[in-house]
């Protein structure tokens, strides 16, 4: 649809038939718009203040100039931002007809955007006049057309008086026959004129795309540092004579919260806190038989004390839980609770709602399997027998925990449940409580992980855990930053109770630093599981998980002794989180640019953000991903991505960078020598001094 006004609203329909009725193309084609998810069926994801890359292909017949803009509309439909799109630097002159720019919503809600394509009258005249006047063709005609064009623009009501006066002065210059054609043309080509029509173009034949949705969610939906711990281990005490343990509880676990907050984390995540089944309970290291003092896996939910709406008696009461949440809030932490939709054989649902499970031909209920692996302590849910009843029960449970202050849920294995269910549940919860965030723990096929994001999951675990080489990391960073951000927000957890990679098992302390530096700077979301800061790295033989795994037993860690001996990564994690909070560039996902290095183990990337006040924040991250050696490299920077201003440059034409880890300062340029010793400091996090 077309309109000649500046508004982004389509022209009003009339009852009179038009040759345009039913056509899919407007005056100028607008295609391949991004970010658009499934043709607009799902909204693209965004955060307040986040730069969202918007692009489209648009073109026209003939040789006249085309202008393309993106218009951001707030939840009321009011225009909030208008950005003129430009060909991406790498596409200029290649004939791709691709246009790109950035929009930045500033509040939560259901936003939207449109693309506008229009005849650029000034650009067309400028091009034609430049060529013809120099060639002596239609000189007076071109000057007269320019004067008429700018005279008309000077009368447009939306322009301010200063701009109008500037345009009128240009008209006088173009019309002054006492001067040469070149001097007259210069009046119409003046920098002040170009600035005005660049800011407020002279447009006609405006084509407006359909409106595409953007869901802007709160900061912790897409920014934040997570810390995972088992509350039963914090404060757990072992009787060394009998070997029996006394479980930690919410009161003892609350004492650990201050240390977590001091490290700069934003979210404290706890595995399931519900009663644990007794039947087929797993013992230490996933053995099939548990002893009388073995606590079992928290993910085997349900016992005579209750199910998903109950608290394990060893941890305390709902009053204790509320006090724990209150203390976390006092320290600036939000509590994330595990939502594991499965049941132990002891769960009350097994007897009250057997239809919510799968019954085998012999009458037994099917337990969880991933052949040849068997999980006899867990019954999966079946959503096909009573989808409405089961779904409503889970909604009730989520709303119960929301009423107790839980606004974040880490969802266990969501890919083993129907995607439609998550679309329904998240929509139901977010309609009443839009602040509630769901994290998908879905280490599975990309199509399923991406579908869960489309269905509403605000963030997801990722393959980052297993991307360790420079090549693997570059490919994955490019994907999550520039291919899938509209529907997939990556949370870069460095480890989990289930995952202890070989890289951490054998890489020594350097590997822990490297993984933390990468996770904390490459994604706005990252997380660690307790023990990472103590370099815990011993695996159960033949498995990629910790020996004496905390999933099946208590683990008492002596945090104070580790700090006293200096064998703790806590100061490094603290510094990383300080850097994240001080540098807004690290809070955006789509602003990562990869740079070149000559070494196959040295990865280089930058993150840039221009703030509303014009301040520029730019970090360059250089990491040696080989934890065993010192690597040397020449780093080649894409200077355009750094958006350097003349005032940023030194007399030598370089720029100053401050290493936010070591405190050192260097002068850098396009090419830079780097030497990183993995056993000293494996990473540079460089701030460009503006």
XYZ file of C-alpha atoms in Angstrom:
690
model
C 0.000 0.000 0.000
C 1.273 3.534 -0.627
C 0.984 6.943 0.906
C 2.805 10.210 0.305
C 2.750 11.269 3.945
C 5.442 10.749 6.575
C 3.238 8.531 8.693
C 3.850 4.798 8.672
C 0.128 3.989 8.543
C -1.169 2.510 5.277
C -3.369 4.661 3.085
C -7.088 4.391 3.789
C -9.083 2.014 1.641
C -11.978 3.381 -0.377
C -14.915 1.548 -1.824
C -13.806 2.468 -5.329
C -12.176 -0.410 -7.188
C -8.452 -0.026 -7.912
C -6.069 -1.823 -10.234
C -3.933 -2.403 -7.106
C -6.640 -4.463 -5.402
C -5.377 -7.953 -4.638
C -1.792 -7.259 -5.642
C 0.960 -8.458 -3.342
C 3.566 -5.905 -4.420
C 3.217 -2.218 -3.652
C 4.709 0.550 -5.791
C 8.160 -0.638 -4.724
C 8.731 -4.278 -3.746
C 9.698 -4.937 -0.120
C 10.840 -8.507 0.499
C 12.870 -10.667 2.882
C 12.142 -8.479 5.911
C 13.992 -9.306 9.136
C 13.526 -9.909 12.023
C 10.357 -11.764 11.121
C 9.601 -15.145 12.686
C 7.476 -17.588 10.691
C 6.029 -14.820 8.546
C 5.033 -12.846 11.636
C 3.137 -15.676 13.370
C 5.514 -15.294 16.305
C 7.060 -12.045 17.526
C 10.769 -11.371 17.277
C 12.488 -11.180 20.655
C 13.956 -7.944 22.022
C 14.985 -6.223 25.251
C 14.674 -2.609 26.401
C 17.571 -0.627 24.971
C 18.731 -3.497 22.783
C 19.847 -2.676 19.269
C 17.771 -4.800 16.882
C 19.172 -5.248 13.389
C 16.387 -4.668 10.861
C 16.823 -5.436 7.184
C 14.888 -5.875 3.963
C 15.406 -6.201 0.251
C 13.816 -3.413 -1.724
C 14.335 -2.198 -5.283
C 12.678 -0.391 -8.134
C 12.537 -0.247 -11.876
C 14.713 2.156 -13.822
C 17.535 4.310 -12.503
C 15.847 6.694 -10.073
C 17.006 6.578 -6.477
C 15.203 4.539 -3.819
C 15.058 5.299 -0.109
C 14.214 2.734 2.549
C 13.330 3.314 6.201
C 12.388 1.242 9.231
C 9.763 2.631 11.585
C 9.390 1.409 15.169
C 5.903 1.502 16.695
C 5.268 1.237 20.429
C 2.503 -0.934 21.948
C -0.062 1.828 21.322
C 0.895 2.011 17.634
C 2.654 5.358 18.034
C 5.789 5.967 15.983
C 8.781 5.982 18.332
C 11.764 5.741 16.008
C 12.434 6.164 12.306
C 15.741 5.028 10.842
C 16.884 5.348 7.266
C 18.351 2.040 6.147
C 21.596 1.734 4.227
C 23.250 -1.039 2.210
C 25.395 -3.114 4.612
C 29.102 -2.245 4.204
C 29.952 -5.656 2.775
C 27.090 -5.509 0.241
C 27.624 -2.065 -1.244
C 28.028 -2.159 -4.979
C 27.143 -5.861 -5.203
C 23.577 -5.395 -6.405
C 21.983 -7.312 -3.530
C 19.335 -4.599 -2.951
C 19.732 -5.274 0.771
C 19.066 -2.457 3.243
C 19.930 -2.534 6.934
C 19.685 -0.454 10.086
C 19.031 -0.675 13.793
C 15.950 -0.028 15.907
C 15.991 0.286 19.691
C 12.801 -0.094 21.749
C 13.082 1.428 25.209
C 10.389 -0.370 27.223
C 8.690 -3.736 27.533
C 5.533 -4.626 25.630
C 4.189 -5.689 22.257
C 6.004 -3.443 19.792
C 6.059 -3.660 16.011
C 7.815 -2.229 12.993
C 7.226 -1.541 9.333
C 9.514 -1.009 6.374
C 8.917 1.931 4.065
C 10.315 2.222 0.541
C 9.976 5.485 -1.371
C 11.132 7.498 -4.335
C 14.097 9.544 -3.097
C 13.438 12.776 -4.972
C 16.505 14.618 -3.733
C 18.809 11.631 -4.273
C 17.503 11.219 -7.822
C 17.946 14.910 -8.630
C 21.380 15.010 -6.974
C 22.639 12.091 -9.058
C 21.212 13.378 -12.342
C 22.344 16.974 -11.767
C 25.866 15.934 -10.832
C 26.263 13.961 -14.044
C 24.477 16.322 -16.425
C 25.881 19.649 -15.243
C 29.420 18.321 -15.469
C 28.660 17.073 -18.997
C 26.919 20.339 -19.977
C 23.591 18.618 -20.606
C 20.292 20.306 -19.623
C 22.194 22.552 -17.230
C 19.515 25.201 -16.686
C 16.800 22.590 -16.537
C 18.606 20.630 -13.837
C 19.236 23.769 -11.774
C 15.608 24.827 -12.120
C 14.383 21.380 -11.116
C 16.595 21.479 -8.029
C 15.303 24.906 -7.081
C 11.702 23.756 -7.515
C 12.313 20.601 -5.487
C 13.916 22.396 -2.539
C 11.356 25.189 -2.692
C 8.587 22.640 -2.319
C 10.450 20.907 0.525
C 10.893 24.226 2.337
C 7.115 24.527 2.626
C 6.543 21.067 4.132
C 4.848 21.578 7.492
C 6.830 18.978 9.433
C 10.155 20.816 8.933
C 11.389 23.262 11.554
C 11.981 26.923 10.769
C 15.786 26.622 10.696
C 15.654 23.822 8.129
C 13.145 25.765 6.038
C 15.399 28.816 5.988
C 18.381 26.678 4.965
C 16.420 25.152 2.105
C 15.163 28.564 0.977
C 18.734 29.849 0.957
C 19.714 26.908 -1.244
C 16.867 27.791 -3.622
C 18.221 31.352 -3.872
C 21.677 29.990 -4.648
C 20.401 27.601 -7.299
C 18.419 30.412 -8.930
C 21.244 33.014 -8.947
C 22.027 33.346 -12.673
C 24.856 35.787 -11.919
C 26.948 32.829 -10.739
C 28.412 29.898 -12.639
C 26.517 26.660 -12.986
C 29.001 24.949 -10.670
C 28.522 27.582 -7.947
C 24.754 27.375 -8.252
C 24.861 23.586 -8.076
C 27.068 23.756 -4.991
C 24.280 25.636 -3.206
C 21.945 22.677 -3.748
C 24.657 20.175 -2.809
C 25.690 21.906 0.440
C 26.440 19.786 3.490
C 23.672 21.509 5.423
C 21.154 20.645 2.707
C 22.345 17.032 2.553
C 22.018 16.770 6.336
C 18.457 18.097 6.291
C 17.176 15.821 3.547
C 19.048 12.910 5.079
C 17.235 13.489 8.351
C 13.887 14.407 6.775
C 13.903 12.997 3.229
C 11.899 14.414 0.339
C 9.700 11.411 -0.393
C 6.944 10.358 -2.708
C 5.274 7.101 -3.773
C 5.777 5.671 -0.286
C 5.256 1.923 -0.020
C 4.606 0.540 3.467
C 5.099 -3.097 4.388
C 2.789 -4.986 6.656
C 3.408 -4.571 10.372
C 5.690 -7.128 12.022
C 5.599 -7.912 15.771
C 8.396 -7.482 18.312
C 7.994 -8.677 21.889
C 10.149 -6.585 24.212
C 10.687 -8.395 27.507
C 12.405 -7.388 30.721
C 16.178 -7.383 31.108
C 16.512 -10.753 32.830
C 14.721 -12.386 29.913
C 17.845 -11.817 27.857
C 20.561 -10.360 30.057
C 22.046 -11.703 33.247
C 24.558 -13.920 35.013
C 23.253 -17.155 36.562
C 24.637 -19.165 39.456
C 23.377 -22.690 40.198
C 23.595 -24.415 43.554
C 21.911 -27.231 45.457
C 20.370 -25.817 48.645
C 20.649 -29.186 50.347
C 24.457 -29.034 50.009
C 24.856 -25.511 51.367
C 25.278 -26.081 55.070
C 25.127 -29.875 54.857
C 27.107 -31.578 57.634
C 28.526 -35.081 57.624
C 29.035 -37.198 60.719
C 32.483 -38.649 60.056
C 31.907 -41.511 62.473
C 28.647 -42.787 60.988
C 28.916 -41.280 57.508
C 25.384 -39.915 57.838
C 24.592 -36.457 56.532
C 22.434 -33.699 57.897
C 20.930 -31.868 54.940
C 21.361 -28.192 54.328
C 18.169 -26.180 54.116
C 16.855 -22.810 52.997
C 18.187 -21.130 56.113
C 21.725 -22.449 55.685
C 21.605 -21.940 51.905
C 20.622 -18.309 52.429
C 23.996 -17.746 54.062
C 25.669 -18.480 50.713
C 23.616 -15.869 48.850
C 25.785 -12.939 49.882
C 28.871 -14.551 48.334
C 26.948 -15.205 45.117
C 25.735 -11.605 44.996
C 29.241 -10.324 45.747
C 30.494 -12.166 42.651
C 28.030 -10.095 40.631
C 25.530 -12.771 39.672
C 21.930 -11.798 39.000
C 20.065 -15.114 39.258
C 20.360 -17.895 41.819
C 19.046 -21.114 40.302
C 18.105 -24.163 42.351
C 17.374 -27.699 41.114
C 13.975 -29.095 42.143
C 13.187 -28.489 45.820
C 10.324 -30.983 46.060
C 10.032 -34.311 47.891
C 12.171 -37.045 46.296
C 10.851 -40.498 45.500
C 11.981 -43.540 47.458
C 11.121 -46.273 44.968
C 14.077 -47.028 42.656
C 16.008 -44.130 44.209
C 19.473 -43.755 42.691
C 22.582 -44.006 44.823
C 25.985 -42.310 44.536
C 27.325 -41.878 41.023
C 24.011 -42.989 39.516
C 24.138 -46.471 41.002
C 20.872 -48.383 40.974
C 20.622 -49.018 44.698
C 20.513 -46.242 47.281
C 21.516 -46.626 50.879
C 19.343 -45.445 53.759
C 21.183 -42.110 53.949
C 21.360 -41.376 50.218
C 19.192 -38.361 49.351
C 18.384 -39.334 45.758
C 18.114 -37.161 42.672
C 16.046 -33.970 43.078
C 14.697 -34.587 39.588
C 12.935 -37.760 40.784
C 10.039 -35.659 42.026
C 7.291 -36.862 44.315
C 6.859 -38.895 47.488
C 4.317 -39.367 50.257
C 5.071 -35.779 51.344
C 3.758 -34.434 48.043
C 4.689 -33.520 44.489
C 5.508 -30.401 42.478
C 3.510 -28.187 44.812
C 5.350 -29.336 47.942
C 8.755 -28.650 49.489
C 11.153 -31.365 50.622
C 10.841 -31.491 54.425
C 14.634 -31.410 54.832
C 14.743 -27.993 53.128
C 12.105 -26.361 55.257
C 8.630 -24.920 54.902
C 6.996 -22.448 52.566
C 7.736 -19.795 55.170
C 11.411 -20.741 54.995
C 11.277 -20.601 51.215
C 9.646 -17.171 51.293
C 12.382 -15.947 53.629
C 15.014 -17.327 51.240
C 13.428 -15.457 48.306
C 13.224 -12.292 50.384
C 16.906 -12.508 51.313
C 17.862 -13.061 47.679
C 15.795 -10.054 46.655
C 17.449 -7.969 49.350
C 20.834 -8.834 47.811
C 19.728 -8.048 44.257
C 19.287 -11.675 43.215
C 16.274 -13.320 41.600
C 15.434 -16.922 42.402
C 15.060 -19.337 39.498
C 13.291 -22.594 40.235
C 13.564 -25.819 38.286
C 10.388 -26.906 36.515
C 10.910 -30.610 35.868
C 7.740 -32.137 34.455
C 8.248 -35.755 35.409
C 7.410 -37.896 38.412
C 8.960 -40.444 40.708
C 6.994 -43.689 41.108
C 5.944 -42.320 44.525
C 4.412 -39.129 43.113
C 0.757 -38.579 44.115
C -0.156 -38.212 40.443
C 0.702 -41.872 39.813
C -2.311 -42.995 41.812
C -4.601 -39.987 41.370
C -4.028 -39.509 37.634
C -2.511 -42.626 36.034
C -3.784 -41.329 32.691
C -1.035 -38.690 32.809
C 1.522 -41.451 32.227
C 2.083 -44.163 29.648
C 0.797 -47.602 30.633
C 2.517 -50.538 28.959
C 0.837 -53.716 27.766
C 1.711 -55.516 31.002
C -0.029 -52.812 33.055
C 3.167 -51.182 34.318
C 3.913 -47.486 33.918
C 6.750 -46.724 31.519
C 9.795 -45.174 33.136
C 12.188 -42.840 31.346
C 14.550 -44.425 28.871
C 17.121 -43.336 26.346
C 18.196 -46.821 25.288
C 20.391 -48.334 26.521
C 20.104 -45.860 29.431
C 17.284 -46.467 31.902
C 15.926 -44.066 34.516
C 13.771 -46.258 36.702
C 13.354 -43.473 39.280
C 11.474 -41.228 36.830
C 8.138 -41.561 35.023
C 7.716 -39.272 31.981
C 4.405 -37.481 31.519
C 2.079 -38.298 28.633
C 0.207 -35.280 27.256
C -1.965 -37.233 24.818
C -4.393 -38.974 27.169
C -5.707 -35.951 29.078
C -4.007 -32.874 27.627
C -6.439 -30.396 29.166
C -6.369 -31.819 32.666
C -2.593 -32.215 32.791
C -1.957 -28.789 31.280
C -4.217 -27.046 33.771
C -2.532 -28.821 36.673
C 0.909 -27.666 35.522
C -0.393 -24.116 35.068
C -1.685 -24.248 38.646
C 1.718 -25.355 39.904
C 3.574 -22.603 38.039
C 1.154 -19.985 39.332
C 1.632 -21.316 42.875
C 5.383 -20.702 42.732
C 4.894 -17.325 41.069
C 2.745 -16.373 44.050
C 5.757 -17.182 46.241
C 8.040 -14.806 44.400
C 9.474 -17.048 41.675
C 9.642 -15.141 38.397
C 12.142 -17.372 36.576
C 11.811 -21.069 35.730
C 14.591 -23.236 34.361
C 12.660 -25.951 32.519
C 14.171 -29.425 32.532
C 14.102 -31.306 29.225
C 11.329 -29.274 27.559
C 12.067 -31.044 24.268
C 10.499 -34.213 25.701
C 7.098 -32.498 25.899
C 4.887 -31.298 23.021
C 5.808 -27.861 21.696
C 2.131 -26.830 21.632
C 2.018 -27.277 25.407
C 4.838 -24.796 25.964
C 3.254 -22.293 23.605
C 0.024 -22.570 25.608
C 1.616 -22.545 29.081
C 4.012 -19.663 28.521
C 1.303 -17.566 26.884
C -1.067 -18.257 29.777
C 1.519 -17.404 32.407
C 2.872 -14.329 30.618
C -0.602 -12.931 29.973
C -1.092 -12.594 33.713
C 2.580 -12.212 34.664
C 4.601 -10.907 31.703
C 7.667 -10.664 33.932
C 7.966 -14.460 34.257
C 10.914 -15.922 32.339
C 11.375 -19.495 31.093
C 14.801 -20.986 30.319
C 14.823 -24.109 28.149
C 17.294 -26.799 29.204
C 17.153 -28.394 25.777
C 20.386 -29.951 24.579
C 18.856 -31.468 21.474
C 18.439 -30.973 17.733
C 18.511 -27.372 16.464
C 15.011 -27.512 14.968
C 13.485 -28.399 18.337
C 15.586 -25.863 20.252
C 14.546 -23.126 17.838
C 10.882 -24.203 17.923
C 10.886 -23.877 21.706
C 12.199 -20.342 21.327
C 9.456 -19.504 18.875
C 6.889 -21.048 21.222
C 7.817 -18.543 23.911
C 10.895 -19.663 25.847
C 12.771 -16.469 26.624
C 16.180 -18.179 26.624
C 17.864 -21.519 26.168
C 20.887 -23.583 27.052
C 23.173 -23.991 24.041
C 25.869 -25.985 22.277
C 28.441 -23.474 23.561
C 29.406 -26.036 26.187
C 30.916 -28.234 23.478
C 32.312 -25.525 21.197
C 35.966 -25.265 22.159
C 38.171 -24.657 19.125
C 38.524 -21.294 17.445
C 36.694 -22.510 14.335
C 33.833 -24.018 16.348
C 33.453 -20.886 18.439
C 33.520 -18.499 15.472
C 30.848 -20.483 13.649
C 28.641 -20.690 16.739
C 29.049 -17.051 17.759
C 28.116 -16.006 14.223
C 25.026 -18.220 14.306
C 23.610 -17.136 17.663
C 24.419 -13.447 17.090
C 23.311 -13.011 13.493
C 21.204 -15.961 12.318
C 18.854 -16.903 15.167
C 18.567 -13.981 17.632
C 14.987 -13.165 16.649
C 13.768 -16.392 18.247
C 16.666 -17.921 20.211
C 18.433 -16.253 23.135
C 21.533 -18.236 24.131
C 22.494 -18.702 27.769
C 26.164 -19.718 27.800
C 26.438 -21.985 30.831
C 30.055 -23.071 31.273
C 29.145 -26.259 33.147
C 26.155 -28.025 34.670
C 25.724 -30.924 37.120
C 25.283 -33.109 34.031
C 28.100 -31.709 31.915
C 31.800 -31.690 32.672
C 33.485 -31.513 29.278
C 36.879 -33.000 28.503
C 38.094 -29.441 27.972
C 37.522 -28.723 31.665
C 38.601 -32.175 32.807
C 42.070 -31.838 31.294
C 42.587 -28.124 30.654
C 43.611 -27.096 34.157
C 42.780 -23.712 35.711
C 43.444 -21.953 32.393
C 40.521 -23.801 30.803
C 38.172 -22.463 33.472
C 39.344 -18.891 32.882
C 39.015 -19.262 29.123
C 35.496 -20.642 29.211
C 34.349 -17.991 31.679
C 35.843 -15.143 29.634
C 34.206 -16.400 26.439
C 30.791 -16.993 28.014
C 30.688 -13.693 29.898
C 31.600 -11.552 26.873
C 30.095 -13.346 23.864
C 26.528 -13.607 25.177
C 24.419 -11.282 27.343
C 23.402 -14.438 29.260
C 25.835 -16.777 30.954
C 25.930 -19.092 33.942
C 28.027 -21.338 36.170
C 27.255 -24.305 38.359
C 28.729 -24.202 41.873
C 32.184 -25.705 42.074
C 33.324 -24.157 38.833
C 35.116 -21.469 40.816
C 36.958 -24.238 42.708
C 38.175 -25.807 39.436
C 36.265 -29.046 40.109
C 37.261 -31.221 37.177
C 37.333 -34.932 38.086
C 34.861 -36.967 36.039
C 33.209 -40.280 36.720
C 35.165 -42.825 34.623
C 33.665 -43.170 31.183
C 31.250 -40.266 31.636
C 31.147 -36.553 30.888
C 29.898 -35.665 34.334
C 31.368 -35.135 37.792
C 32.434 -38.010 39.973
C 30.587 -38.112 43.312
C 27.939 -36.153 41.505
C 25.896 -33.715 43.539
C 22.761 -34.926 41.763
C 22.887 -38.052 43.903
C 24.589 -36.969 47.128
C 25.456 -34.023 49.314
C 28.615 -32.055 48.612
C 30.187 -29.888 51.281
C 32.561 -27.287 49.828
C 34.950 -25.294 51.979
C 34.646 -21.917 50.284
C 36.627 -20.088 52.959
C 39.591 -22.462 52.773
C 39.691 -22.156 48.995
C 39.691 -18.375 49.238
C 42.401 -18.398 51.920
C 44.651 -20.625 49.800
C 44.005 -18.620 46.645
C 42.641 -21.651 44.811
C 39.450 -20.026 43.676
C 38.284 -18.398 40.476
C 35.800 -16.242 42.378
C 37.804 -12.984 41.942
C 37.994 -13.591 38.186
C 34.262 -14.300 37.928
C 33.616 -11.176 39.978
C 35.717 -9.093 37.612
C 33.941 -10.498 34.564
C 30.552 -9.592 36.013
C 31.819 -6.119 36.938
C 32.889 -5.602 33.337
C 29.505 -6.805 32.081
C 27.645 -4.344 34.286
C 29.930 -1.439 33.354
C 29.767 -1.971 29.586
C 26.358 -1.878 27.868
C 27.867 -3.322 24.681
C 27.996 -6.709 26.415
C 24.251 -6.548 27.070
C 23.309 -6.847 23.391
C 23.359 -10.054 21.344
C 23.439 -8.922 17.720
C 26.428 -6.575 17.922
C 29.212 -9.169 17.868
C 31.774 -8.823 15.054
C 34.431 -11.440 14.398
C 37.931 -10.253 13.506
C 40.897 -12.079 11.988
C 43.943 -13.503 13.733
C 46.814 -15.438 12.203
C 46.828 -18.063 14.970
C 44.387 -20.970 14.823
C 43.840 -20.882 18.600
C 43.340 -17.133 19.053
C 39.781 -15.890 18.629
C 39.029 -12.177 18.297
C 35.664 -10.433 18.409
C 34.316 -7.033 19.298
C 31.075 -5.665 20.672
C 29.960 -2.096 20.008
C 26.995 -0.060 21.213
C 26.090 3.585 20.725
C 24.013 4.799 23.655
C 21.059 7.228 23.363
C 23.263 10.136 24.474
C 25.737 9.383 21.682
C 28.323 7.736 23.947
C 30.096 4.831 22.287
C 31.027 1.668 24.167
C 33.338 -0.743 22.339
C 35.150 -3.801 23.644
C 37.634 -6.010 21.808
C 37.996 -9.533 23.192
C 41.035 -11.648 22.338
C 41.198 -15.162 23.790
C 43.756 -17.938 23.552
C 41.498 -21.019 23.505
C 44.423 -23.428 23.933
C 44.631 -23.911 27.717
C 48.004 -25.656 27.547
C 50.315 -23.154 25.871
C 51.306 -19.627 24.964
C 50.027 -18.421 21.584
C 51.254 -15.544 19.448
C 49.242 -13.915 16.705
C 48.763 -10.871 14.519
C 45.254 -9.536 14.993
C 43.642 -7.731 12.039
C 40.735 -5.520 13.013
C 37.755 -4.448 10.938
C 38.045 -0.788 11.893
C 34.606 0.087 10.518
C 33.011 -2.186 13.129
C 34.704 -0.202 15.909
C 33.088 3.081 14.794
C 36.097 5.205 15.701
C 35.723 8.994 15.697
C 38.563 11.395 14.806
C 38.813 12.384 18.476
C 39.486 8.753 19.391
C 42.692 8.593 17.356
C 46.203 9.213 18.619
C 48.721 11.379 16.682
C 49.991 8.107 15.165
C 46.544 7.288 13.801
C 45.972 4.515 16.322
C 43.714 4.350 19.365
C 44.161 3.588 23.040
C 42.856 0.370 24.602
C 42.704 -0.466 28.295
C 42.846 -4.124 29.305
C 40.023 -4.497 31.807
C 41.579 -7.680 33.223
C 45.240 -6.749 33.674
C 44.924 -2.960 33.828
C 47.520 -2.480 31.093
C 47.156 0.103 28.309
C 48.355 -0.103 24.710
C 48.066 1.785 21.475
C 46.378 -0.385 18.876
C 45.647 -0.012 15.185
C 44.453 -2.116 12.311
C 47.199 -4.718 12.838
C 48.372 -5.769 16.318
C 50.773 -8.323 17.770
C 49.288 -10.383 20.599
C 50.925 -12.904 22.927
C 48.695 -14.725 25.416
C 50.051 -17.186 27.969
C 47.218 -19.493 29.000
C 48.812 -20.008 32.405
C 49.019 -16.263 33.145
C 46.193 -14.382 31.405
C 44.591 -16.231 28.477
C 42.306 -13.329 27.507
C 42.424 -9.624 26.730
C 39.186 -7.716 27.306
C 40.076 -4.356 25.784
C 38.053 -1.188 26.166
C 38.568 1.441 23.479
C 39.308 4.710 25.213
C 36.995 7.352 23.763
